[in-house]
Each structure stands twice: as C-alpha cells, then as structure tokens.
Amino acid sequence: MASQPLHNDAALDAAIGFALPARHARGRLVRLGPVLDTILSAHSYPAPIARLLAEALALTALLGAMLKDAGGQLTMQAQTEAGIVDLLVCDYKAGELRGYVRFDAERLAEGAALPSLFALFGKGYLAITFDQVVPGADKAERYQGIVPLEGESLADAVQHFFEQSEQIPSLVRVAIDADGHVAGGLLLQHLPEGEEGRERLHTRLDHPEWDHVRILGETVRPAELVDPALGLEDLLWRLFHEEEEVRLLGATPLARGCRCDPAHVRSVLARFAPEERAEMVDADGFINVDCEFCSKVFPVSVAELGV
Ligand SMILES: [Zn+2]
C-alpha cells in the first residue's frame, strides 16, 4: 500500500504527474473541461472534427505536461495529402493550449457519421516537436519525432510514437464524453534508466514490472477519464493504490491561450523588411493577419507600426 492517501483535488482543466518508483514508471493524467469549450467555441466544427480536436488537445496536454522546461513548447501536428483532414495543429506552452483543424467539409459530410482515423486522414503523419531548454544546455533545443498515423485513434498513434520512435514502452488512453465537453487522458511510461536521457536505446520491451503497471493502467475506464466528479488524484489512487509508493510530481492548471495578441502581431510585422511589408499591405494601408487558432483576422495599420 502507498504510505499516504492522496487528497482531493481539481477535476477539470488540470494535469498531474506521478511516478511509481519501485516499478520504474512515470505517468500523467489530464482532464479538460471549460478549456475545451473555449477552444472549440472559436470554430464551428462538425462533431467528428470537434471530437478529433478534443482528443488531440488532451494528448497535447499529456505531452506538454512532460516538458522539463516551464517555458518550453510542445507541438503536435497531424497532416496528410489527400485526407478529409489535411492539417491538425495543437500546441502547449506554460499550461496554455490551443489548436485548430483544416478539413474538407463537403467530403466529411459525404462520409460516415463517426469516421475512423483512417477515413479522416488517409495516409498521414504525426509530428511531435519538443522545444525546450534542457538542463545543462544554454539555448533552446528542438527535438522532433515523426510517425505514420496508424491505429484506431490519435492516442494509438502517440503510443506508437513513443514505442517505435523513442523506444519507451508506453500506454496512452484518451476519452471524450458523449457531449464532447470533457476530455481526459492517461499516459504511462516505463523508464528503467530513470527520467533523463535519450541514451536508453536498447530498452527491453518485456519487463515484467512494466507489464504489471501497464495492466493496471489498462483498467482505466473511459467514463473515469471524463468524470468531472472524480479528482485526478483520486483516479490515480484508484488505479495504483496497491503499489508500494505512488509519488505525486505536481499539478499543472491548464488554460486556453494564444500568442496572436495585437502587440505581438505588430512586433512581428515590424521586423519584416519594408519591401516584404509592401507586398502584404492592402489598398487601405492595412496588413490582414490571420490567426487560425482563434479564427480571427487582425487588420494592422501599417501607419501605426512606426517603421
Ligand atoms: Zn490566436
């Protein structure tokens, strides 16, 4: 038994990290509620696209909560050449999430009401990018992994990413409630050499201690992942209370955030060469900047840039 019962906690718009030291495993649990509604309300996506984005956002929160650098960024991008969805982008920075999907509405309407991942993407790829300052380095480091979009869901594809591209035995589960207002996820990983380093290239995939943790993780029900009345720490306790030690690694509140505020847009435009700006400006002296995350256009007056 773990030595201390975990106390009750936030159940929505949060991520928690945990470790099972005796099993050399670590994990994350996330649940999104109002944040999901806020992100989706910027778009008017049909249900299958809204659910796809909800799943992607829960995964992005799970992966983002793994960043060691509090100012780091995690970007998840799925794309195809001939799918109904041609681009899905989500990112995480300092607890802030955002995302959007570009898709063909006509082709979506012609297809099944609950299209499979393959029906949405066809042959596609998932790219996961970590931008962070790692301990011991003085500047930001970018690490990107790309895997084919295979399996039943994006969660499957992320699990393949860790297992194939990273050689880390992993379990990834995501659930969305029936109304699409709550998304929850669990990520479990086996790290026999500890938390650090990409040197563990020869990890064995048949550790009995990992099998034990994975089997416990697989008992999580979709209804538990999305139950707003069940705190994340309570869910953690429910899954692993028979373990010798469950170490809580902290909670991260999650919010909806975008970096397209007018001051930021002006500062980016001010750095362009004058001839480049001249090509963007319309007859009225404005440059129209799109933010696809917010579904907004920002008209910026060139005269106000002061350049
Ligand atoms: Zn924006």
PDB file of N, CA and C in Angstrom, residues 4 12-13 45 62 64 97 99 106 146 158-159 215 225 228 238 259 263:
ATOM      1  N   GLN A   4       0.604   7.142   2.027  1.00  0.00           N
ATOM      2  CA  GLN A   4      -0.348   8.205   2.359  1.00  0.00           C
ATOM      3  C   GLN A   4      -1.465   8.265   1.344  1.00  0.00           C
ATOM      4  N   LEU A  12     -11.007  19.276 -13.278  1.00  0.00           N
ATOM      5  CA  LEU A  12     -11.085  19.758 -14.659  1.00  0.00           C
ATOM      6  C   LEU A  12      -9.963  20.759 -14.952  1.00  0.00           C
ATOM      7  N   ASP A  13      -9.558  20.804 -16.218  1.00  0.00           N
ATOM      8  CA  ASP A  13      -8.546  21.747 -16.688  1.00  0.00           C
ATOM      9  C   ASP A  13      -7.272  21.679 -15.858  1.00  0.00           C
ATOM     10  N   TYR A  45     -16.956  23.669 -35.653  1.00  0.00           N
ATOM     11  CA  TYR A  45     -16.617  22.397 -36.274  1.00  0.00           C
ATOM     12  C   TYR A  45     -17.770  21.408 -36.181  1.00  0.00           C
ATOM     13  N   LEU A  62      -1.165  16.075 -22.239  1.00  0.00           N
ATOM     14  CA  LEU A  62      -0.381  14.985 -21.634  1.00  0.00           C
ATOM     15  C   LEU A  62       1.102  15.141 -21.966  1.00  0.00           C
ATOM     16  N   GLY A  64       2.635  17.919 -23.195  1.00  0.00           N
ATOM     17  CA  GLY A  64       3.154  19.212 -22.740  1.00  0.00           C
ATOM     18  C   GLY A  64       3.508  19.172 -21.263  1.00  0.00           C
ATOM     19  N   LEU A  97      -3.054  25.956 -23.880  1.00  0.00           N
ATOM     20  CA  LEU A  97      -3.328  25.084 -25.019  1.00  0.00           C
ATOM     21  C   LEU A  97      -4.065  25.842 -26.110  1.00  0.00           C
ATOM     22  N   GLY A  99      -5.487  25.050 -30.539  1.00  0.00           N
ATOM     23  CA  GLY A  99      -5.466  24.096 -31.645  1.00  0.00           C
ATOM     24  C   GLY A  99      -6.504  24.431 -32.696  1.00  0.00           C
ATOM     25  N   GLU A 106     -17.150  19.292 -47.329  1.00  0.00           N
ATOM     26  CA  GLU A 106     -18.017  18.527 -48.251  1.00  0.00           C
ATOM     27  C   GLU A 106     -17.735  17.034 -48.178  1.00  0.00           C
ATOM     28  N   ILE A 146       8.621  11.860 -35.926  1.00  0.00           N
ATOM     29  CA  ILE A 146       7.511  11.727 -36.885  1.00  0.00           C
ATOM     30  C   ILE A 146       7.168  10.251 -37.043  1.00  0.00           C
ATOM     31  N   VAL A 158       0.091   8.213 -30.925  1.00  0.00           N
ATOM     32  CA  VAL A 158       1.054   8.759 -29.948  1.00  0.00           C
ATOM     33  C   VAL A 158       1.759   7.618 -29.207  1.00  0.00           C
ATOM     34  N   GLN A 159       1.011   6.555 -28.898  1.00  0.00           N
ATOM     35  CA  GLN A 159       1.631   5.398 -28.254  1.00  0.00           C
ATOM     36  C   GLN A 159       2.701   4.792 -29.181  1.00  0.00           C
ATOM     37  N   ILE A 215      -0.874  -3.221 -17.135  1.00  0.00           N
ATOM     38  CA  ILE A 215      -2.152  -3.909 -16.899  1.00  0.00           C
ATOM     39  C   ILE A 215      -3.030  -3.092 -15.944  1.00  0.00           C
ATOM     40  N   LEU A 225     -12.035   8.524 -16.985  1.00  0.00           N
ATOM     41  CA  LEU A 225     -11.181   9.583 -17.526  1.00  0.00           C
ATOM     42  C   LEU A 225     -11.948  10.893 -17.696  1.00  0.00           C
ATOM     43  N   PRO A 228     -16.251  14.395 -14.324  1.00  0.00           N
ATOM     44  CA  PRO A 228     -15.854  15.658 -13.691  1.00  0.00           C
ATOM     45  C   PRO A 228     -15.951  15.614 -12.169  1.00  0.00           C
ATOM     46  N   ARG A 238      -7.130   5.317  -7.264  1.00  0.00           N
ATOM     47  CA  ARG A 238      -7.973   4.181  -7.628  1.00  0.00           C
ATOM     48  C   ARG A 238      -7.181   3.173  -8.469  1.00  0.00           C
ATOM     49  N   ARG A 259      -1.010  33.262 -28.876  1.00  0.00           N
ATOM     50  CA  ARG A 259       0.035  34.286 -28.863  1.00  0.00           C
ATOM     51  C   ARG A 259      -0.157  35.271 -30.016  1.00  0.00           C
ATOM     52  N   ALA A 263      -0.333  43.354 -30.023  1.00  0.00           N
ATOM     53  CA  ALA A 263       1.021  43.870 -29.788  1.00  0.00           C
ATOM     54  C   ALA A 263       2.066  42.909 -30.356  1.00  0.00           C
TER      55      ALA A 263
END
